[in-house]
Amino acid sequence: MATLGKDWWKTGVVYQIYPRSFQDSNGDGVGDLAGIESRLDHVAGLGADAIWISPFYPSPMADFGYDVSDYCDVDPLFGDLQAFDRTLAAAHARGLKVLLDLVPSHTSERHPWFLESRASRNNAKRDWYVWKDPAPDGSPPNNWLSEFGGPAWTFDETTGQYYLHIFLTEQPSLNWRNPAVRDAVLGAMRFWFDRGVDGFRVDAIENLVPDAELRDNPPNPDWIDTMGPARSLLGIHTQHRPEVFEYVAEMRRVAQSYEPEKLLIGEAYGTVEQLVRYYGPKLDCFHLPFNFLLIGAEWRPRNIAGVVETYEAALPDGAWPNWVMSNHDRSRSASRVGPEQARLAAMLLLTLRGTPTIYQGEELGMEDVAIPTDRVVDPWEKNVPGKGLGRDPVRTPIAWTGGPGAGFTTGEPWLPIDQRPQMRVDVQYCDEGSMLSLWRTMLALRRKEHALSLGDYRTLHLDDHVFCYERSHEGRRIAVALNFSAETQPLPVTGRSLLSTAPSAKHGDDDPLAPHEGRIIELA
Ligand code: NOJ
């Protein structure tokens, strides 16, 4: 493949590592950096190009690392800076880029910045966070709600004001309108870039700059309680505010000041119009604002095709697309679509136009794991129990082998492990028909076929059961035919079969699509 240099991510595939659940090296039941280092061959062997590691910074772990108390260090739970440097070098030695998680919208309440800020009203860092007087009756300054339940404001006795936290009470929101805050966070980016990191996934960007006037959010007429309490209001004054783009552009300028330029991926949930704005008015914000549309889409061919076409049409000129099926916050794809369709979902993710992100365990077909009440640790589930909002089920450790601890830990794992043989890496590794083998084969084909990575996209056929599209590049045309149904379906194109999700099926090039089958076909 022609090398794209600084644009490596256009053909690249990102693999998300949730460090607590990848590999434990010291028997404390929680994964760590040395564990990641020891398992890099799995990721490189799979055929990924980059790893994104969810936060491993010092943190009280109220939100499992998304409450950062020092942006420029490693929590002892995960190792230290030397362990990080070793992991980075080991990844680079295998040709893997390394992306970290930047959490700019809030810190931990134990971050020294917040400790200073809350110490007194005239502290030099007071304005680093969002402080407001109570309403006349003593209640919070407005009606904003925390994403994880309860009001978005907590009263601080010492100074008699409320502070804003879009997430947990333990996650005070930084005030991005303050240039000193911006300098401090941009400085943290430089700290890691100077160490050799290749980019960042940037957390919760839609919440970076809430309304300066603190206007109340209006009620959401379509709210149902399984959306979580925060969605009972429309976040028009807390999310996707216009100022955010200026500040993301500042981040981009830091990324651009390096040679080669560093990659920035943004996390924002919203409508397709809201998502694509994060490319920036002059493509000067994120290289890739995460596209989560497939996570929310109903798994039927017409819906999926609709999502693909809507997104393709909404992309600004020159913007490069990307696709995500699963992450550490949302139900796993194999649970959403079912184990048979999970193979199809994998084929879709790897053959759409755009950079795919794989969430660890997706390559094994890992499913959500039911968590007994006494093992629940996610603060969201604890704050708003029983609504299916908790994220523990999607964060369970990988089963590398059988035996106690599943090769993940020699201790007691922090969350239960699904050790069914079909979920184990060692079992799947030796089985040509396994999900893992399918991912490896598909990624190898994608690497070889420029049409599948760089090619143009066109819908070829759509009915109630089958979605078929073409990817074409420099005269080479490849079709992907996906059978969403449990029945055999006619193959809508003719050509030579290159790969099927149904490994054991003996099919000729013209055979109909087997139930649940996805096929990649070379067109004449
Ligand atoms: C999005 C992260 O993915 C999620 O895990 C976290 O709880 C929130 N942002 C707050 O940082």
Coordinates of C-alpha atoms and ligand atoms in Angstrom, one line a residue:
M1 CA 0.0 0.0 0.0
A2 CA 1.2 3.5 -0.8
T3 CA 2.3 5.0 2.4
L4 CA 0.2 7.9 3.4
G5 CA 2.8 9.4 5.8
K6 CA 1.1 11.7 8.3
D7 CA -2.3 10.6 7.0
W8 CA -1.6 7.0 8.1
W9 CA -5.0 7.0 9.9
K10 CA -6.9 7.1 6.6
T11 CA -6.1 3.5 5.9
G12 CA -5.4 2.7 9.6
V13 CA -7.5 0.8 12.1
V14 CA -7.6 1.9 15.7
Y15 CA -7.9 -0.6 18.6
Q16 CA -9.2 0.7 21.9
I17 CA -7.6 -0.7 25.0
Y18 CA -9.5 -0.3 28.3
P19 CA -6.5 -0.8 30.5
R20 CA -8.3 -2.1 33.6
S21 CA -9.6 -5.1 31.6
F22 CA -6.9 -5.9 29.1
Q23 CA -4.1 -7.7 31.0
D24 CA -3.0 -7.6 34.7
S25 CA 0.7 -8.1 35.3
N26 CA 0.9 -7.9 39.1
G27 CA -2.1 -9.9 40.4
D28 CA -4.1 -7.1 41.8
G29 CA -7.0 -7.9 39.5
V30 CA -6.8 -4.7 37.5
G31 CA -5.0 -4.5 34.1
D32 CA -1.9 -2.3 33.8
L33 CA 0.7 -0.9 31.4
A34 CA 3.1 -3.8 31.7
G35 CA 0.1 -6.1 30.9
I36 CA -0.6 -4.1 27.8
E37 CA 3.0 -4.4 26.8
S38 CA 2.9 -8.2 27.2
R39 CA -0.1 -8.5 24.9
L40 CA 0.8 -6.2 22.1
D41 CA 1.5 -9.1 19.8
H42 CA -2.2 -9.9 20.0
V43 CA -3.1 -6.4 18.7
A44 CA -0.3 -6.3 16.0
G45 CA -1.2 -9.9 15.0
L46 CA -4.8 -8.9 14.6
G47 CA -3.8 -6.3 12.1
A48 CA -4.5 -3.0 13.9
D49 CA -2.4 0.1 13.2
A50 CA -2.9 2.0 16.4
I51 CA -3.9 1.5 20.0
W52 CA -5.9 4.1 21.9
I53 CA -5.5 3.5 25.7
S54 CA -8.3 4.8 27.9
P55 CA -7.0 6.9 30.9
F56 CA -4.2 5.5 33.1
Y57 CA -3.4 8.9 34.8
P58 CA -3.4 9.4 38.5
S59 CA -7.0 9.3 39.6
P60 CA -9.2 8.6 42.6
M61 CA -11.1 6.3 40.1
A62 CA -14.5 7.7 40.9
D63 CA -15.2 7.3 37.2
F64 CA -12.4 4.7 36.6
G65 CA -9.8 7.1 35.4
Y66 CA -12.0 9.7 33.7
D67 CA -11.5 11.8 36.9
V68 CA -7.9 12.8 36.4
S69 CA -5.9 14.2 39.3
D70 CA -2.6 14.7 37.3
Y71 CA -2.5 14.9 33.5
C72 CA 1.2 14.2 33.3
D73 CA 1.8 11.0 35.2
V74 CA 0.7 7.4 35.6
D75 CA -1.5 6.1 38.4
P76 CA 0.5 3.5 40.4
L77 CA -2.3 1.1 39.8
F78 CA -1.2 1.0 36.1
G79 CA 2.5 1.5 36.6
D80 CA 4.7 4.5 36.2
L81 CA 6.2 6.7 33.5
Q82 CA 9.0 4.2 32.8
A83 CA 6.4 1.5 32.3
F84 CA 4.6 3.8 29.9
D85 CA 7.8 4.5 28.0
R86 CA 8.4 0.8 27.7
T87 CA 4.9 0.1 26.4
L88 CA 5.2 3.0 23.9
A89 CA 8.5 1.7 22.6
A90 CA 7.2 -1.9 22.4
A91 CA 4.2 -0.6 20.5
H92 CA 6.3 1.4 18.1
A93 CA 8.6 -1.5 17.6
R94 CA 5.6 -3.5 16.3
G95 CA 4.5 -0.6 14.0
L96 CA 1.6 0.4 16.2
K97 CA 0.9 4.1 16.8
V98 CA -0.2 5.0 20.3
L99 CA -3.1 7.3 21.1
L100 CA -3.9 8.4 24.7
D101 CA -7.1 9.7 26.2
L102 CA -7.3 13.4 26.9
V103 CA -10.0 14.5 29.4
P104 CA -10.1 18.2 29.0
S105 CA -13.7 19.1 30.1
H106 CA -13.2 18.2 33.8
T107 CA -10.7 17.0 36.4
S108 CA -10.9 15.0 39.5
E109 CA -12.1 17.0 42.6
R110 CA -8.7 16.0 44.0
H111 CA -6.7 17.6 41.2
P112 CA -4.4 20.2 42.8
W113 CA -6.1 22.8 40.5
F114 CA -9.5 22.2 42.1
L115 CA -8.1 21.9 45.6
E116 CA -6.7 25.4 45.1
S117 CA -9.8 26.6 43.3
R118 CA -12.2 25.6 46.1
A119 CA -9.9 26.9 48.9
S120 CA -11.2 30.5 48.7
R121 CA -13.2 32.8 46.5
N122 CA -10.1 34.9 45.8
N123 CA -7.8 32.0 45.0
A124 CA -5.7 32.5 41.8
K125 CA -7.3 29.3 40.4
R126 CA -10.9 30.1 41.5
D127 CA -11.8 30.9 37.9
W128 CA -10.3 27.7 36.6
Y129 CA -13.6 26.0 37.3
V130 CA -17.3 27.2 37.0
W131 CA -18.4 28.7 40.4
K132 CA -21.8 30.4 40.9
D133 CA -23.8 31.8 43.7
P134 CA -26.9 29.9 44.8
A135 CA -30.3 31.0 43.6
P136 CA -32.1 33.2 46.1
D137 CA -33.7 30.2 47.7
G138 CA -30.4 28.5 48.1
S139 CA -31.0 26.0 45.3
P140 CA -28.5 25.5 42.3
P141 CA -28.0 28.3 39.9
N142 CA -30.0 26.6 37.1
N143 CA -31.7 23.3 36.1
W144 CA -28.8 21.5 34.5
L145 CA -28.5 17.9 35.3
S146 CA -25.4 15.6 35.7
E147 CA -25.0 12.9 33.1
F148 CA -24.7 10.4 35.9
G149 CA -27.7 11.5 37.9
G150 CA -28.7 14.4 40.1
P151 CA -28.0 18.1 39.6
A152 CA -25.0 19.3 37.7
W153 CA -24.1 21.5 40.7
T154 CA -22.7 20.8 44.1
F155 CA -22.7 23.3 46.9
D156 CA -19.3 23.9 48.5
E157 CA -19.7 24.9 52.2
T158 CA -16.3 26.5 52.5
T159 CA -16.9 29.3 50.0
G160 CA -20.7 29.3 49.8
Q161 CA -21.0 28.7 46.1
Y162 CA -21.9 25.9 43.8
Y163 CA -19.5 24.4 41.3
L164 CA -20.5 22.8 38.0
H165 CA -19.9 19.2 37.1
I166 CA -21.5 17.8 33.9
F167 CA -20.5 14.4 35.2
L168 CA -20.0 13.2 38.8
T169 CA -19.7 15.5 41.8
E170 CA -16.1 14.2 41.9
Q171 CA -15.6 15.6 38.3
P172 CA -15.7 19.4 38.4
S173 CA -15.9 21.1 35.0
L174 CA -13.0 23.2 34.0
N175 CA -13.6 26.7 32.8
W176 CA -12.3 26.7 29.2
R177 CA -13.0 30.4 28.8
N178 CA -10.0 31.0 31.0
P179 CA -6.9 31.1 28.9
A180 CA -4.7 29.8 31.7
V181 CA -6.8 26.6 31.8
R182 CA -6.4 26.2 28.0
D183 CA -2.6 26.7 28.4
A184 CA -2.4 24.1 31.1
V185 CA -4.3 21.4 29.2
L186 CA -2.5 22.1 26.0
G187 CA 0.7 21.8 28.0
A188 CA -0.3 18.3 29.0
M189 CA -0.8 17.4 25.4
R190 CA 2.7 18.6 24.6
F191 CA 4.0 16.6 27.6
W192 CA 2.8 13.3 26.0
F193 CA 3.6 14.3 22.4
D194 CA 7.2 15.1 23.4
R195 CA 7.4 11.6 24.9
G196 CA 6.5 10.1 21.5
V197 CA 2.7 9.7 21.7
D198 CA 1.0 9.8 18.3
G199 CA -2.2 11.4 19.1
F200 CA -5.2 11.7 21.5
R201 CA -8.8 10.6 21.7
V202 CA -10.4 13.6 23.3
D203 CA -13.1 13.0 25.9
A204 CA -16.6 14.5 26.1
I205 CA -15.9 17.4 23.8
E206 CA -19.6 18.4 23.5
N207 CA -19.5 19.5 27.1
L208 CA -16.4 21.6 27.0
V209 CA -18.0 25.0 27.0
P210 CA -21.4 25.3 28.5
D211 CA -23.5 28.5 28.1
A212 CA -21.9 31.5 29.7
E213 CA -25.3 32.9 30.7
L214 CA -26.2 29.5 32.4
R215 CA -29.6 29.5 30.7
D216 CA -31.9 26.6 31.8
N217 CA -32.2 23.6 29.5
P218 CA -35.7 23.0 28.1
P219 CA -37.6 19.7 28.8
N220 CA -37.1 16.8 26.3
P221 CA -40.6 15.8 25.1
D222 CA -39.3 12.5 23.9
W223 CA -37.7 11.4 27.1
I224 CA -38.1 7.9 28.5
D225 CA -36.3 6.9 31.7
T226 CA -34.0 4.4 30.2
M227 CA -32.2 7.3 28.5
G228 CA -31.0 8.4 31.9
P229 CA -32.2 11.4 33.9
A230 CA -29.9 13.9 32.2
R231 CA -31.7 13.3 28.9
S232 CA -35.0 14.5 30.4
L233 CA -33.7 18.0 29.4
L234 CA -32.5 18.9 25.9
G235 CA -28.8 19.9 26.4
I236 CA -29.0 22.9 24.1
H237 CA -27.2 25.1 26.7
T238 CA -24.7 22.5 27.9
Q239 CA -23.7 20.7 24.7
H240 CA -22.2 21.6 21.3
R241 CA -21.9 25.3 22.1
P242 CA -20.4 27.4 19.3
E243 CA -17.2 28.4 21.3
V244 CA -16.1 24.8 21.5
F245 CA -14.7 24.8 17.9
E246 CA -12.3 27.7 18.7
Y247 CA -10.8 25.7 21.5
V248 CA -10.6 22.4 19.6
A249 CA -8.8 24.4 16.9
E250 CA -6.3 25.4 19.5
M251 CA -5.7 21.7 20.3
R252 CA -5.3 21.0 16.6
R253 CA -2.7 23.7 16.3
V254 CA -0.7 21.9 19.0
A255 CA -1.0 18.7 17.1
Q256 CA 0.0 20.4 13.9
S257 CA 3.1 21.9 15.5
Y258 CA 4.7 18.4 15.4
E259 CA 6.3 16.7 12.5
P260 CA 4.6 14.4 11.6
E261 CA 1.4 15.9 12.7
K262 CA -0.3 14.2 15.6
L263 CA -3.8 12.7 15.3
L264 CA -6.8 14.0 17.2
I265 CA -10.0 12.0 17.5
G266 CA -12.9 13.7 19.3
E267 CA -15.6 12.1 21.3
A268 CA -19.0 13.7 20.9
Y269 CA -22.5 12.3 20.9
G270 CA -25.1 14.0 18.8
T271 CA -27.0 14.2 15.5
V272 CA -25.1 13.7 12.3
E273 CA -25.1 17.5 11.7
Q274 CA -23.7 18.1 15.2
L275 CA -21.0 15.4 14.8
V276 CA -19.6 16.6 11.5
R277 CA -19.2 20.2 12.8
Y278 CA -16.3 18.9 14.9
Y279 CA -14.2 18.6 11.7
G280 CA -14.1 22.3 12.1
P281 CA -15.2 25.2 9.8
K282 CA -11.9 24.9 7.9
L283 CA -11.3 21.2 8.7
D284 CA -9.2 22.7 11.5
C285 CA -10.6 20.8 14.5
F286 CA -10.6 17.0 14.8
H287 CA -9.1 14.8 12.1
L288 CA -11.8 12.3 13.1
P289 CA -14.8 13.2 15.3
F290 CA -16.0 9.8 16.4
N291 CA -19.0 8.6 14.4
F292 CA -21.3 6.6 16.8
L293 CA -24.2 6.4 14.5
L294 CA -24.0 2.7 14.1
I295 CA -24.1 2.2 17.9
G296 CA -27.6 3.8 18.0
A297 CA -29.0 2.4 14.8
E298 CA -31.6 -0.3 14.7
W299 CA -30.0 -3.4 13.1
R300 CA -32.0 -3.6 9.9
P301 CA -30.5 -3.2 6.4
R302 CA -32.6 -0.1 5.5
N303 CA -31.7 1.6 8.7
I304 CA -28.0 0.8 8.4
A305 CA -27.9 1.9 4.8
G306 CA -29.7 5.0 5.7
V307 CA -27.1 5.8 8.4
V308 CA -24.3 5.2 5.9
E309 CA -25.8 7.4 3.2
T310 CA -26.8 10.2 5.6
Y311 CA -23.3 10.3 7.1
E312 CA -21.6 10.2 3.7
A313 CA -23.8 13.0 2.5
A314 CA -23.2 15.2 5.6
L315 CA -19.4 14.9 5.6
P316 CA -17.8 18.2 4.7
D317 CA -15.6 18.3 1.6
G318 CA -12.3 16.8 2.3
A319 CA -13.3 15.3 5.6
W320 CA -12.3 11.6 6.2
P321 CA -15.0 9.4 7.7
N322 CA -14.8 7.0 10.6
W323 CA -17.0 4.3 12.1
V324 CA -17.4 2.8 15.6
M325 CA -19.5 -0.2 16.7
S326 CA -18.6 -0.5 20.3
N327 CA -16.8 1.2 23.2
H328 CA -16.4 1.1 26.9
D329 CA -19.6 3.0 27.4
R330 CA -22.1 1.3 25.2
S331 CA -23.6 -2.2 25.0
R332 CA -21.3 -4.5 23.0
S333 CA -22.1 -5.0 19.4
A334 CA -22.4 -8.8 19.7
S335 CA -25.1 -8.2 22.4
R336 CA -26.9 -5.6 20.4
V337 CA -27.1 -7.6 17.1
G338 CA -26.8 -11.1 18.4
P339 CA -23.9 -13.6 18.1
E340 CA -24.8 -14.7 14.5
Q341 CA -25.0 -11.1 13.2
A342 CA -21.9 -10.1 15.0
R343 CA -19.8 -11.5 12.2
L344 CA -21.7 -9.3 9.8
A345 CA -21.3 -6.3 12.0
A346 CA -17.6 -6.9 11.9
M347 CA -17.6 -7.0 8.1
L348 CA -19.6 -3.8 7.9
L349 CA -17.2 -2.0 10.3
L350 CA -14.2 -3.0 8.3
T351 CA -15.5 -2.4 4.8
L352 CA -17.3 1.0 5.1
R353 CA -15.4 4.0 3.9
G354 CA -13.5 5.4 6.9
T355 CA -11.3 4.6 9.8
P356 CA -12.7 1.8 12.0
T357 CA -12.2 1.7 15.7
I358 CA -12.4 -1.7 17.3
Y359 CA -13.1 -2.0 21.0
Q360 CA -11.1 -4.6 22.8
G361 CA -12.9 -8.0 22.8
E362 CA -15.0 -7.0 19.8
E363 CA -12.6 -9.2 17.8
L364 CA -13.7 -12.1 20.0
G365 CA -17.4 -11.4 19.8
M366 CA -17.4 -10.6 23.5
E367 CA -20.9 -10.0 24.9
D368 CA -22.2 -7.9 27.7
V369 CA -21.8 -9.8 31.0
A370 CA -24.5 -9.7 33.6
I371 CA -23.1 -8.2 36.8
P372 CA -24.4 -9.4 40.2
T373 CA -25.6 -6.5 42.3
D374 CA -22.9 -6.9 44.8
R375 CA -20.2 -6.6 42.1
V376 CA -21.5 -3.4 40.5
V377 CA -18.8 -0.7 40.5
D378 CA -19.9 1.8 37.8
P379 CA -21.1 5.0 39.5
W380 CA -23.8 5.5 36.9
E381 CA -25.4 2.2 37.8
K382 CA -25.0 3.0 41.5
N383 CA -26.6 6.5 41.1
V384 CA -29.4 5.4 38.7
P385 CA -29.8 1.7 39.3
G386 CA -31.9 -0.8 37.3
K387 CA -32.3 1.2 34.1
G388 CA -29.6 -0.6 32.1
L389 CA -27.3 2.4 32.1
G390 CA -24.4 0.8 34.0
R391 CA -21.3 0.2 32.0
D392 CA -19.7 -2.7 34.0
P393 CA -21.2 -5.3 31.6
V394 CA -19.2 -4.0 28.7
R395 CA -16.0 -3.5 30.6
T396 CA -15.3 -7.1 31.8
P397 CA -11.8 -8.4 31.3
I398 CA -10.6 -10.4 28.3
A399 CA -10.4 -14.2 28.8
W400 CA -7.0 -15.1 27.3
T401 CA -7.0 -18.7 28.6
G402 CA -9.0 -21.0 30.8
G403 CA -8.3 -21.5 34.5
P404 CA -8.8 -19.1 37.4
G405 CA -8.3 -15.5 36.3
A406 CA -8.5 -16.5 32.7
G407 CA -4.9 -15.6 32.0
F408 CA -6.0 -12.0 32.7
T409 CA -4.9 -12.0 36.4
T410 CA -3.5 -14.3 39.0
G411 CA -5.7 -12.5 41.5
E412 CA -9.4 -11.7 41.8
P413 CA -10.6 -9.8 38.7
W414 CA -12.2 -6.4 39.4
L415 CA -15.2 -7.5 37.3
P416 CA -16.4 -11.0 36.4
I417 CA -14.9 -12.7 33.3
D418 CA -16.9 -14.5 30.7
Q419 CA -14.9 -17.7 30.4
R420 CA -17.0 -19.6 28.1
P421 CA -14.6 -21.4 25.8
Q422 CA -15.9 -19.6 22.7
M423 CA -14.9 -16.3 24.3
R424 CA -11.4 -17.3 25.0
V425 CA -8.5 -16.0 23.0
D426 CA -6.5 -19.3 23.1
V427 CA -9.4 -21.3 21.9
Q428 CA -10.3 -18.9 19.1
Y429 CA -6.7 -18.6 18.1
C430 CA -6.6 -22.2 17.1
D431 CA -9.9 -22.3 15.3
E432 CA -10.1 -21.2 11.7
G433 CA -13.8 -20.7 12.0
S434 CA -13.6 -18.4 15.1
M435 CA -14.6 -14.8 15.3
L436 CA -10.9 -13.9 15.9
S437 CA -9.8 -15.7 12.8
L438 CA -12.5 -13.9 10.8
W439 CA -11.2 -10.5 12.0
R440 CA -7.6 -11.4 11.3
T441 CA -8.5 -12.5 7.8
M442 CA -10.7 -9.4 7.1
L443 CA -8.1 -7.0 8.4
A444 CA -5.4 -8.7 6.2
L445 CA -7.7 -8.3 3.2
R446 CA -8.4 -4.7 4.0
R447 CA -4.7 -4.0 4.3
K448 CA -4.1 -5.5 0.8
E449 CA -7.1 -4.1 -1.0
H450 CA -6.9 -0.3 -1.3
A451 CA -10.5 -0.3 -2.5
L452 CA -11.6 -1.4 0.9
S453 CA -9.7 1.3 2.8
L454 CA -9.4 4.3 0.4
G455 CA -12.1 3.4 -2.1
D456 CA -15.2 5.4 -3.0
Y457 CA -18.5 4.2 -1.6
R458 CA -21.7 3.5 -3.5
T459 CA -24.9 1.6 -2.5
L460 CA -25.6 -1.2 -5.0
H461 CA -28.6 -3.0 -3.6
L462 CA -31.0 -2.7 -0.7
D463 CA -34.0 -4.6 0.4
D464 CA -35.6 -5.8 3.6
H465 CA -32.9 -8.4 4.1
V466 CA -29.8 -7.5 2.1
F467 CA -27.6 -4.5 2.0
C468 CA -24.9 -4.5 -0.7
Y469 CA -22.4 -1.7 -1.5
E470 CA -19.4 -1.2 -3.7
R471 CA -16.0 0.2 -2.8
S472 CA -13.8 1.2 -5.8
H473 CA -10.3 2.5 -6.2
E474 CA -8.2 3.1 -9.3
G475 CA -10.5 0.8 -11.4
R476 CA -10.7 -2.0 -8.9
R477 CA -14.3 -2.7 -7.7
I478 CA -15.2 -4.7 -4.7
A479 CA -18.7 -5.4 -3.4
V480 CA -19.8 -6.2 0.1
A481 CA -23.1 -8.1 0.4
L482 CA -24.6 -8.4 3.9
N483 CA -27.5 -10.8 4.7
F484 CA -29.2 -9.5 7.8
S485 CA -31.8 -12.3 7.8
A486 CA -31.8 -15.9 9.1
E487 CA -32.8 -17.1 5.6
T488 CA -30.9 -17.7 2.4
Q489 CA -31.1 -14.7 0.1
P490 CA -30.2 -14.1 -3.5
L491 CA -26.8 -12.7 -4.1
P492 CA -27.4 -9.2 -5.7
V493 CA -24.1 -9.1 -7.7
T494 CA -21.9 -11.4 -9.7
G495 CA -18.2 -11.7 -9.2
R496 CA -15.5 -13.7 -7.5
S497 CA -15.9 -14.4 -3.8
L498 CA -12.9 -13.1 -1.8
L499 CA -14.1 -13.7 1.7
S500 CA -17.2 -14.9 3.6
T501 CA -18.3 -14.6 7.2
A502 CA -19.6 -18.2 6.9
P503 CA -16.3 -20.0 6.9
S504 CA -17.4 -23.6 6.8
A505 CA -19.9 -23.0 4.0
K506 CA -18.7 -24.4 0.7
H507 CA -20.0 -21.8 -1.6
G508 CA -19.4 -21.1 -5.2
D509 CA -19.1 -17.6 -6.5
D510 CA -22.7 -17.5 -7.6
D511 CA -24.2 -19.2 -4.6
P512 CA -26.9 -17.3 -2.8
L513 CA -26.1 -15.7 0.6
A514 CA -26.4 -18.1 3.5
P515 CA -28.4 -17.0 6.5
H516 CA -26.5 -14.2 8.3
E517 CA -23.7 -14.3 5.7
G518 CA -21.6 -11.4 4.7
R519 CA -19.5 -11.8 1.6
I520 CA -16.8 -9.7 -0.1
I521 CA -16.8 -10.0 -3.8
E522 CA -14.4 -8.9 -6.5
L523 CA -16.5 -7.4 -9.3
A524 CA -15.4 -7.7 -12.9
Ligands
NOJ1 C1 -16.9 9.7 28.1 C2 -16.1 8.5 28.6 O1 -16.0 7.6 27.5 C3 -16.8 7.9 29.8 O2 -16.4 6.7 30.1 C4 -16.7 8.9 30.9 O3 -17.5 8.5 32.0 C5 -17.2 10.3 30.5 N1 -16.8 10.7 29.2 C6 -16.8 11.4 31.5 O4 -15.4 11.6 31.3

